[in-house]
XYZ file of C-alpha atoms in Angstrom:
238
model
C 12.241 21.058 -14.127
C 11.498 18.126 -16.478
C 12.380 14.965 -14.884
C 11.800 11.162 -15.399
C 10.951 8.649 -12.842
C 9.205 5.305 -12.238
C 5.854 5.689 -10.341
C 2.941 3.713 -8.669
C -0.405 5.160 -8.686
C -1.980 5.579 -5.384
C -5.112 7.650 -6.035
C -6.975 9.492 -8.857
C -9.906 11.729 -8.483
C -11.936 13.643 -10.904
C -11.367 17.452 -11.274
C -13.960 19.308 -13.036
C -15.601 17.495 -15.931
C -12.587 16.247 -17.977
C -9.457 16.287 -15.730
C -8.034 14.079 -13.053
C -5.713 14.796 -10.055
C -3.588 11.676 -9.620
C -1.072 11.124 -6.717
C 1.698 8.627 -7.228
C 4.645 7.312 -5.220
C 7.760 7.763 -7.361
C 11.038 6.187 -7.345
C 13.008 9.320 -7.382
C 11.026 12.029 -5.670
C 8.607 10.336 -3.203
C 4.858 11.386 -3.244
C 4.006 13.699 -6.150
C 0.585 14.796 -7.179
C -0.263 15.622 -11.009
C -3.107 17.538 -12.523
C -4.121 15.787 -15.835
C -6.022 18.398 -17.818
C -8.624 17.139 -20.293
C -7.462 13.398 -19.961
C -11.124 12.491 -19.484
C -12.172 14.158 -22.834
C -9.192 13.879 -25.299
C -8.830 10.794 -27.450
C -5.660 11.869 -29.152
C -3.447 12.596 -26.277
C -0.745 9.918 -25.550
C -1.647 10.158 -21.698
C -4.712 7.938 -21.155
C -7.098 7.886 -18.173
C -6.675 4.120 -18.050
C -3.045 4.456 -17.033
C -3.948 5.800 -13.619
C -5.884 2.757 -12.000
C -4.759 1.828 -8.304
C -1.239 0.622 -8.106
C -0.552 0.975 -11.915
C 3.197 0.976 -12.480
C 4.315 3.778 -14.938
C 7.281 5.694 -16.231
C 6.610 9.279 -16.045
C 8.393 12.329 -17.568
C 7.067 15.279 -15.532
C 7.423 18.897 -14.868
C 7.994 19.068 -11.190
C 7.238 22.124 -9.347
C 7.754 23.231 -5.694
C 6.880 20.915 -3.035
C 3.273 20.779 -1.997
C 1.917 21.931 -5.540
C 0.451 20.229 -8.397
C 2.665 18.978 -11.192
C 2.259 18.268 -14.818
C 2.950 15.130 -16.920
C 4.591 15.333 -20.281
C 4.789 11.680 -21.199
C 3.541 8.505 -19.597
C 3.994 4.767 -20.312
C 3.316 1.527 -18.422
C 6.273 0.083 -17.108
C 4.952 -3.276 -15.859
C 1.703 -4.677 -17.349
C -0.526 -6.499 -14.830
C -2.020 -9.704 -15.906
C -4.646 -10.327 -13.281
C -5.015 -7.420 -10.672
C -7.634 -5.619 -12.564
C -9.482 -8.781 -13.585
C -9.441 -11.135 -10.447
C -11.892 -9.628 -8.019
C -10.006 -10.480 -4.914
C -6.813 -8.949 -6.378
C -8.680 -5.859 -7.597
C -10.110 -5.334 -4.014
C -6.657 -5.754 -2.446
C -5.131 -3.398 -5.095
C -7.883 -0.646 -4.069
C -7.458 -1.053 -0.376
C -3.680 -1.227 -0.429
C -3.466 1.826 -2.721
C -5.435 3.810 0.058
C -3.363 2.417 2.780
C -0.148 3.734 1.141
C -1.636 6.919 0.051
C -2.680 7.669 3.854
C 0.454 6.304 5.163
C 3.131 8.109 3.238
C 3.433 11.913 2.739
C 7.134 12.569 2.171
C 8.395 14.176 -0.940
C 11.773 12.642 -0.971
C 13.464 9.666 -2.424
C 13.351 6.370 -0.657
C 14.583 3.810 -3.062
C 14.136 0.760 -0.681
C 10.524 1.636 -0.074
C 9.781 2.048 -3.933
C 11.387 -1.302 -4.641
C 9.273 -2.984 -1.815
C 6.007 -1.601 -3.381
C 7.180 -2.500 -6.894
C 8.276 -6.007 -6.067
C 5.417 -6.751 -3.880
C 2.639 -5.776 -6.430
C 4.235 -7.820 -9.039
C 4.049 -10.718 -6.704
C 0.460 -10.146 -6.154
C -0.172 -10.118 -9.899
C 1.586 -13.321 -10.582
C 0.455 -15.700 -7.692
C -2.842 -17.344 -7.058
C -2.820 -17.652 -3.281
C -3.395 -14.160 -2.290
C -5.946 -14.032 0.466
C -3.446 -13.097 3.133
C -1.228 -10.829 0.874
C -2.469 -7.575 2.141
C -1.786 -8.603 5.808
C 1.678 -9.581 5.191
C 2.273 -6.467 3.034
C 1.038 -4.084 5.623
C 3.135 -5.733 8.384
C 6.257 -5.624 6.265
C 5.673 -2.254 5.045
C 6.036 -0.864 8.565
C 9.893 -1.874 8.291
C 9.906 1.199 6.022
C 7.664 3.468 7.966
C 9.736 3.003 11.100
C 7.339 0.980 13.410
C 7.921 -2.748 12.643
C 7.287 -4.696 15.809
C 10.203 -5.452 18.195
C 10.921 -9.199 18.523
C 13.211 -9.432 21.390
C 10.672 -10.972 23.855
C 8.189 -12.376 21.166
C 7.113 -15.128 23.725
C 5.683 -12.486 26.043
C 1.816 -12.777 26.447
C 0.832 -9.224 25.222
C 1.759 -7.197 22.175
C 1.543 -3.435 22.909
C 0.394 -1.812 19.695
C 1.389 1.683 21.007
C 4.892 0.750 21.725
C 5.305 -1.795 18.961
C 6.712 -4.440 21.332
C 5.872 -7.625 23.273
C 5.290 -7.187 27.043
C 4.423 -9.249 30.086
C 2.014 -6.483 31.197
C -1.522 -5.957 29.846
C -2.165 -2.398 28.570
C -4.975 -0.511 26.871
C -3.785 -1.127 23.317
C -2.357 -4.629 23.927
C -3.246 -7.824 21.848
C -3.343 -11.166 23.474
C -4.671 -14.496 23.321
C -5.951 -16.135 20.079
C -5.630 -12.821 18.188
C -2.095 -12.515 19.284
C -1.295 -16.110 18.147
C -2.632 -15.305 14.719
C -0.645 -12.029 14.351
C 2.403 -13.779 15.286
C 2.137 -16.181 12.323
C 3.241 -13.301 10.064
C 6.140 -12.070 11.983
C 9.644 -12.624 10.109
C 8.195 -14.186 6.962
C 8.147 -13.219 3.419
C 5.591 -13.742 0.570
C 7.158 -16.944 -0.710
C 5.995 -18.879 2.335
C 2.578 -16.957 2.788
C 0.727 -20.003 1.434
C 1.863 -21.813 4.723
C -0.178 -19.317 6.873
C -3.337 -20.986 7.678
C -5.868 -18.338 8.425
C -9.643 -18.782 8.323
C -11.888 -15.860 7.558
C -12.203 -14.886 11.308
C -8.537 -15.040 11.772
C -8.050 -13.063 8.857
C -10.423 -10.231 9.976
C -9.047 -10.134 13.403
C -5.347 -9.666 12.094
C -6.538 -7.116 9.544
C -8.219 -5.119 12.524
C -4.980 -5.173 14.465
C -2.982 -3.889 11.682
C -5.273 -1.099 10.838
C -5.265 -0.093 14.564
C -1.396 -0.339 14.531
C -1.112 2.106 11.603
C -3.731 4.429 13.276
C -1.512 4.469 16.445
C 1.778 5.208 14.750
C 0.704 7.635 12.137
C -0.746 10.867 13.136
C -2.501 11.904 9.826
C -3.555 8.280 9.015
C -7.378 7.968 7.859
C -9.013 4.652 7.876
C -9.436 3.565 4.122
C -13.062 3.749 2.753
C -12.494 0.402 0.988
C -12.055 -1.364 4.207
C -15.468 -2.621 4.475
C -15.546 -3.884 0.815
C -12.324 -5.846 1.489
C -13.772 -7.340 4.569
C -16.732 -8.385 2.684
C -14.842 -10.033 -0.241
C -12.669 -11.897 2.257
C -15.451 -12.788 4.736
């Protein structure tokens, strides 16, 4: 069936000598993967390999098959052109890392308009704002609202945060965060990107909170794999 939808590129891998397999999160159909035959060779096609960089926002017309199978693209255009994500080294590194995180976190082939809107607007914010050193941290925390495990805030003053339960506790448990790391983690709770410049993380704080968030994802998503780009991100923001 030929269908049109907005999409955000999460992964592109080379297939053979001339083709790509790309996975996108689409507005209307959730996760979809596409086989782009000959896209690395053809210069005349209106579908360009450059369209499929991490987090690129596209408008697709596609032939969608049964779930779990590769689909084919008929037409592709860029729906939002980024000005800085692919030229600023920090933003480029964040984009690569977050594309992997989203790819490893979302598997559903079903519509979730609220989640798509969050992704779309968040990445546009990243592109247009200069203070982005903490963007990936708040993005990952707030993404858990759409994945179903945002922290419970009813006893936020408790001395421990249980990563497995996603709640604050007066009891220390094997997967609990406490002390200085917990104090830093709490700075992100309940805020949006517009006040992100008020969060005063140093490099060590940033690394500690990132480690907490990645562990949080690992504990709550059974098929989650730690991103290969994690070490690159840590190096850029160290």
